[in-house]
Amino acid sequence: MQTTESIKEMVKEKYATIANQSKDHNAFSCCGTGGCSTVDYSIFSEDYSKLKGYESDADLGLGCGLPTQFANIKKGDIVIDLGSGAGNDAFIARTIVEEEGQVIGVDMTLAMIEKARANSQKLGFKNVEFKLGEIEKIPIESEKADVVISNCVLNLVPDKNKAFSEIYRILKPGGQFCISDIVLSGQLPENLKDTTDMYTGCISGAVQKKDYLNFIYENGFENVSIKKEKVIQIPDDILNQYLTPKEVQTLKDSGTRILSVTVFAKKSKLKSCCGGNGHC
């Protein structure tokens, strides 16, 4: 069984490679991990190209939703983007907060931070910055953010409860988050859960939908709602690399679903006695 640190190193290594690939290259794989399929399956990603602030160089095709669409970001807000990658969502958010606001991206992969900083410098943004750090220990002071966004990243985090505790900590009272992520309904076969590609490909690190929502409630968030949900279909040519034909059919018959969800929640306007973890 892999340790937390070995999982993180595995993710860093894979996403450092992805940082130096094009969106088109990443589209030839499951969630951009490379080598999963020889067919062009953009099975997770949404189309950003028509959104104001879209920058093609920052789009590596790694997202599974459009969190900025439902985040209620306003002009002048401070927005934190967790797992900011090459800067795609951060630059969309920057267009909304305008010059009066601020956007801070956090990513644990140095190659992604370097790519995002290069993109930001090229665009001449003065109110966007990118910090190296982990979501389980976000390098942001408490009650800094008006809004937290994240796109297809928390499924890669080993301690999801700690991640939501950290999101609560960095949000101002009355602030909100909007997160697009992958969750499960039903059980995956062991041969899918135990593969590196399926973890870094945003699948085997996903938890049950009900458990995911419970992490949010248990950390003190309110007004929790799912803004968008869609079923992710993994093509047979990918499944066949890990499962026998009989196992593929059993998975299909089981009713197990891999879901992309976009979740919204708010932090209470009242000061918490709990220190940000929802437990008094």
Coordinates of C-alpha atoms in Angstrom, one line a residue:
M1 CA 0.0 0.0 0.0
Q2 CA 1.4 3.4 -0.9
T3 CA 2.1 6.0 1.7
T4 CA 0.8 9.5 1.6
E5 CA 4.2 10.9 0.7
S6 CA 4.7 8.3 -2.1
I7 CA 1.3 9.3 -3.6
K8 CA 2.3 12.9 -3.5
E9 CA 5.6 12.2 -5.2
M10 CA 3.9 10.1 -7.9
V11 CA 1.4 13.0 -8.6
K12 CA 4.2 15.6 -8.7
E13 CA 6.2 13.5 -11.2
K14 CA 3.3 12.9 -13.5
Y15 CA 2.1 16.5 -13.5
A16 CA 5.6 17.8 -14.0
T17 CA 5.6 15.8 -17.2
I18 CA 2.1 17.1 -18.1
A19 CA 3.2 20.7 -17.5
N20 CA 5.5 20.4 -20.5
Q21 CA 2.9 18.8 -22.8
S22 CA 0.4 20.6 -25.0
K23 CA -3.4 20.4 -24.5
D24 CA -3.6 18.3 -27.6
H25 CA -1.1 15.8 -26.3
N26 CA -3.0 15.6 -23.0
A27 CA -6.3 15.1 -24.8
F28 CA -5.0 11.8 -26.0
S29 CA -5.2 10.4 -22.5
C30 CA -7.4 9.9 -19.5
C31 CA -7.4 13.2 -17.6
G32 CA -4.1 14.2 -19.3
T33 CA -2.0 11.5 -17.8
G34 CA -0.5 10.3 -21.0
G35 CA -0.3 6.9 -22.6
C36 CA -3.8 5.7 -21.6
S37 CA -5.3 5.6 -25.0
T38 CA -4.5 6.1 -28.7
V39 CA -7.9 7.7 -29.3
D40 CA -8.7 11.3 -28.7
Y41 CA -10.9 11.2 -25.6
S42 CA -11.3 14.4 -23.8
I43 CA -13.4 12.6 -21.3
F44 CA -13.3 15.1 -18.4
S45 CA -12.5 18.6 -19.7
E46 CA -14.9 21.4 -20.4
D47 CA -14.6 23.9 -23.1
Y48 CA -13.1 27.1 -21.8
S49 CA -12.4 28.8 -25.1
K50 CA -15.4 31.0 -25.1
L51 CA -14.9 32.4 -21.6
K52 CA -13.6 35.9 -21.1
G53 CA -10.0 35.8 -20.0
Y54 CA -9.3 32.4 -21.6
E55 CA -5.6 31.9 -22.4
S56 CA -4.8 28.9 -24.6
D57 CA -1.3 28.5 -23.3
A58 CA -2.7 28.0 -19.8
D59 CA -5.2 25.4 -20.8
L60 CA -3.7 21.9 -20.5
G61 CA -7.1 20.2 -20.7
L62 CA -6.9 19.0 -17.1
G63 CA -10.2 20.3 -15.7
C64 CA -13.5 18.5 -15.1
G65 CA -15.7 21.5 -14.8
L66 CA -16.0 25.3 -14.9
P67 CA -15.9 26.3 -11.2
T68 CA -15.7 30.1 -12.0
Q69 CA -19.1 29.8 -13.6
F70 CA -20.8 29.1 -10.3
A71 CA -18.4 30.7 -7.8
N72 CA -20.2 34.1 -7.5
I73 CA -16.9 35.9 -7.9
K74 CA -17.2 39.7 -7.8
K75 CA -15.1 42.7 -8.8
G76 CA -12.5 43.3 -6.1
D77 CA -12.6 39.8 -4.6
I78 CA -9.5 37.9 -3.4
V79 CA -9.7 34.4 -5.1
I80 CA -7.5 31.4 -4.3
D81 CA -7.2 28.7 -6.9
L82 CA -6.1 25.4 -5.5
G83 CA -4.2 23.2 -7.8
S84 CA -3.8 26.1 -10.2
G85 CA -1.8 24.2 -12.9
A86 CA -0.7 26.5 -15.7
G87 CA -3.1 29.2 -14.6
N88 CA -6.2 28.5 -16.6
D89 CA -8.9 29.1 -14.0
A90 CA -6.8 31.8 -12.3
F91 CA -6.8 33.9 -15.4
I92 CA -10.5 33.5 -15.9
A93 CA -11.0 34.6 -12.3
R94 CA -8.7 37.5 -12.8
T95 CA -10.9 38.8 -15.6
I96 CA -13.8 38.9 -13.1
V97 CA -12.1 40.5 -10.1
E98 CA -10.4 43.1 -12.4
E99 CA -7.6 45.3 -11.2
E100 CA -9.2 45.9 -7.8
G101 CA -9.0 42.2 -6.9
Q102 CA -6.3 39.6 -6.5
V103 CA -5.9 36.0 -7.6
I104 CA -3.5 33.6 -5.9
G105 CA -2.8 30.1 -7.4
V106 CA -1.4 27.3 -5.3
D107 CA 0.1 24.1 -6.8
M108 CA 2.5 21.5 -5.4
T109 CA 4.2 20.9 -8.7
L110 CA 7.1 23.3 -9.4
A111 CA 6.9 22.8 -13.2
M112 CA 3.3 24.0 -13.1
I113 CA 4.1 27.0 -11.0
E114 CA 6.9 28.0 -13.4
K115 CA 4.6 27.6 -16.4
A116 CA 1.8 29.6 -14.7
R117 CA 4.2 32.4 -13.7
A118 CA 5.6 32.5 -17.3
N119 CA 2.0 32.8 -18.6
S120 CA 1.2 35.5 -16.1
Q121 CA 4.3 37.5 -16.9
K122 CA 3.6 37.3 -20.6
L123 CA 0.1 38.6 -20.0
G124 CA 1.4 41.5 -17.8
F125 CA -0.8 40.7 -14.8
K126 CA 0.1 42.6 -11.6
N127 CA -2.5 41.1 -9.4
V128 CA -2.0 37.4 -10.0
E129 CA 0.6 35.3 -8.2
F130 CA 1.4 31.6 -7.9
K131 CA 2.7 29.9 -4.8
L132 CA 4.2 26.5 -4.4
G133 CA 2.4 24.5 -1.7
E134 CA 0.1 21.7 -0.8
I135 CA -3.7 21.8 -0.3
E136 CA -3.4 20.0 3.0
K137 CA -1.2 22.8 4.2
I138 CA -2.1 25.9 2.1
P139 CA 0.5 28.6 2.2
I140 CA -2.1 31.3 2.7
E141 CA -3.0 33.2 5.9
S142 CA -6.3 32.5 7.7
E143 CA -9.4 34.4 6.5
K144 CA -7.6 35.7 3.4
A145 CA -10.0 34.7 0.6
D146 CA -13.4 35.8 -0.5
V147 CA -13.6 32.8 -2.9
V148 CA -11.8 29.5 -3.2
I149 CA -11.9 27.6 -6.5
S150 CA -10.4 24.3 -7.6
N151 CA -10.7 22.2 -10.7
C152 CA -10.3 18.4 -10.7
V153 CA -7.6 18.4 -8.1
L154 CA -8.9 17.4 -4.7
N155 CA -9.4 13.8 -5.9
L156 CA -5.5 13.7 -6.0
V157 CA -5.2 14.8 -2.4
P158 CA -4.7 11.9 0.1
D159 CA -6.3 13.6 3.1
K160 CA -9.5 15.2 1.7
N161 CA -10.9 16.1 5.2
K162 CA -7.7 18.1 5.9
A163 CA -8.1 19.8 2.6
F164 CA -11.6 21.0 3.3
S165 CA -10.4 22.1 6.8
E166 CA -7.7 24.2 5.2
I167 CA -10.2 25.7 2.7
Y168 CA -12.4 26.7 5.6
R169 CA -9.4 28.3 7.4
I170 CA -8.4 30.5 4.5
L171 CA -11.9 31.7 3.7
K172 CA -13.2 34.9 5.2
P173 CA -16.4 34.6 7.3
G174 CA -19.2 34.7 4.7
G175 CA -16.8 33.5 1.9
Q176 CA -17.5 30.7 -0.4
F177 CA -15.9 28.0 -2.5
C178 CA -16.8 26.4 -5.8
I179 CA -15.0 23.2 -6.7
S180 CA -15.2 20.9 -9.7
D181 CA -14.0 17.4 -8.9
I182 CA -14.4 13.7 -9.6
V183 CA -16.4 11.5 -7.2
L184 CA -17.8 7.9 -7.3
S185 CA -21.1 6.3 -6.9
G186 CA -20.4 2.6 -6.4
Q187 CA -17.2 0.6 -6.2
L188 CA -14.4 0.4 -8.7
P189 CA -12.7 -2.9 -9.5
E190 CA -9.4 -3.4 -7.6
N191 CA -7.4 -3.5 -10.8
L192 CA -8.5 0.1 -11.5
K193 CA -8.0 1.3 -8.0
D194 CA -4.5 0.0 -7.7
T195 CA -2.9 1.5 -10.8
T196 CA -0.8 4.6 -10.9
D197 CA -2.3 5.9 -14.1
M198 CA -5.8 5.7 -12.7
Y199 CA -4.8 7.6 -9.6
T200 CA -2.9 10.4 -11.4
G201 CA -5.7 10.2 -14.0
C202 CA -8.2 11.5 -11.4
I203 CA -10.1 8.3 -11.0
S204 CA -8.9 5.9 -8.3
G205 CA -8.2 8.7 -5.8
A206 CA -11.8 9.8 -6.0
V207 CA -14.1 9.0 -3.0
Q208 CA -17.8 8.2 -2.8
K209 CA -20.0 11.2 -3.5
K210 CA -21.7 11.0 -0.1
D211 CA -18.4 10.9 1.7
Y212 CA -17.2 13.9 -0.3
L213 CA -20.2 15.9 0.7
N214 CA -19.8 14.7 4.3
F215 CA -16.3 16.2 4.4
I216 CA -17.7 19.5 3.4
Y217 CA -20.5 19.5 6.0
E218 CA -18.2 18.2 8.8
N219 CA -15.9 21.1 8.3
G220 CA -18.6 23.6 9.0
F221 CA -19.7 24.7 5.6
E222 CA -23.3 25.8 4.9
N223 CA -25.5 26.2 1.8
V224 CA -23.9 23.2 0.2
S225 CA -25.2 22.5 -3.3
I226 CA -24.2 20.6 -6.4
K227 CA -24.4 23.1 -9.3
K228 CA -23.5 20.6 -12.1
E229 CA -23.1 16.9 -12.4
K230 CA -22.3 14.6 -15.3
V231 CA -21.4 11.0 -15.7
I232 CA -17.9 10.3 -17.0
Q233 CA -17.7 7.4 -19.5
I234 CA -14.3 5.7 -19.6
P235 CA -13.8 4.3 -23.1
D236 CA -13.4 0.6 -23.4
D237 CA -9.9 0.8 -25.0
I238 CA -8.8 2.4 -21.7
L239 CA -10.6 -0.1 -19.5
N240 CA -9.3 -3.0 -21.5
Q241 CA -5.7 -2.1 -20.4
Y242 CA -6.6 -2.9 -16.8
L243 CA -9.6 -5.3 -16.9
T244 CA -10.6 -8.5 -18.6
P245 CA -13.6 -8.3 -21.0
K246 CA -15.6 -10.0 -18.3
E247 CA -14.5 -7.4 -15.7
V248 CA -15.4 -4.6 -18.0
Q249 CA -18.9 -5.9 -18.5
T250 CA -19.3 -6.5 -14.8
L251 CA -18.3 -2.9 -14.1
K252 CA -20.9 -1.7 -16.6
D253 CA -23.6 -3.9 -15.2
S254 CA -22.8 -2.9 -11.6
G255 CA -24.3 0.6 -11.8
T256 CA -21.0 2.2 -10.6
R257 CA -20.7 5.7 -11.9
I258 CA -17.7 8.1 -12.1
L259 CA -19.1 11.6 -11.7
S260 CA -17.8 15.1 -12.4
V261 CA -19.5 17.4 -9.9
T262 CA -19.3 21.1 -9.3
V263 CA -20.0 21.8 -5.6
F264 CA -20.7 25.2 -4.0
A265 CA -20.7 26.0 -0.3
K266 CA -20.3 29.0 2.0
K267 CA -18.5 29.7 5.3
S268 CA -20.7 31.2 8.0
K269 CA -20.5 34.9 8.5
L270 CA -20.2 34.3 12.2
K271 CA -16.8 33.6 13.9
S272 CA -16.4 29.9 14.6
C273 CA -15.5 28.6 18.0
C274 CA -14.1 25.5 16.2
G275 CA -10.9 26.9 14.8
G276 CA -12.2 26.2 11.3
N277 CA -12.9 22.5 11.4
G278 CA -16.6 22.6 12.1
H279 CA -16.4 20.7 15.5
C280 CA -17.0 22.5 18.7

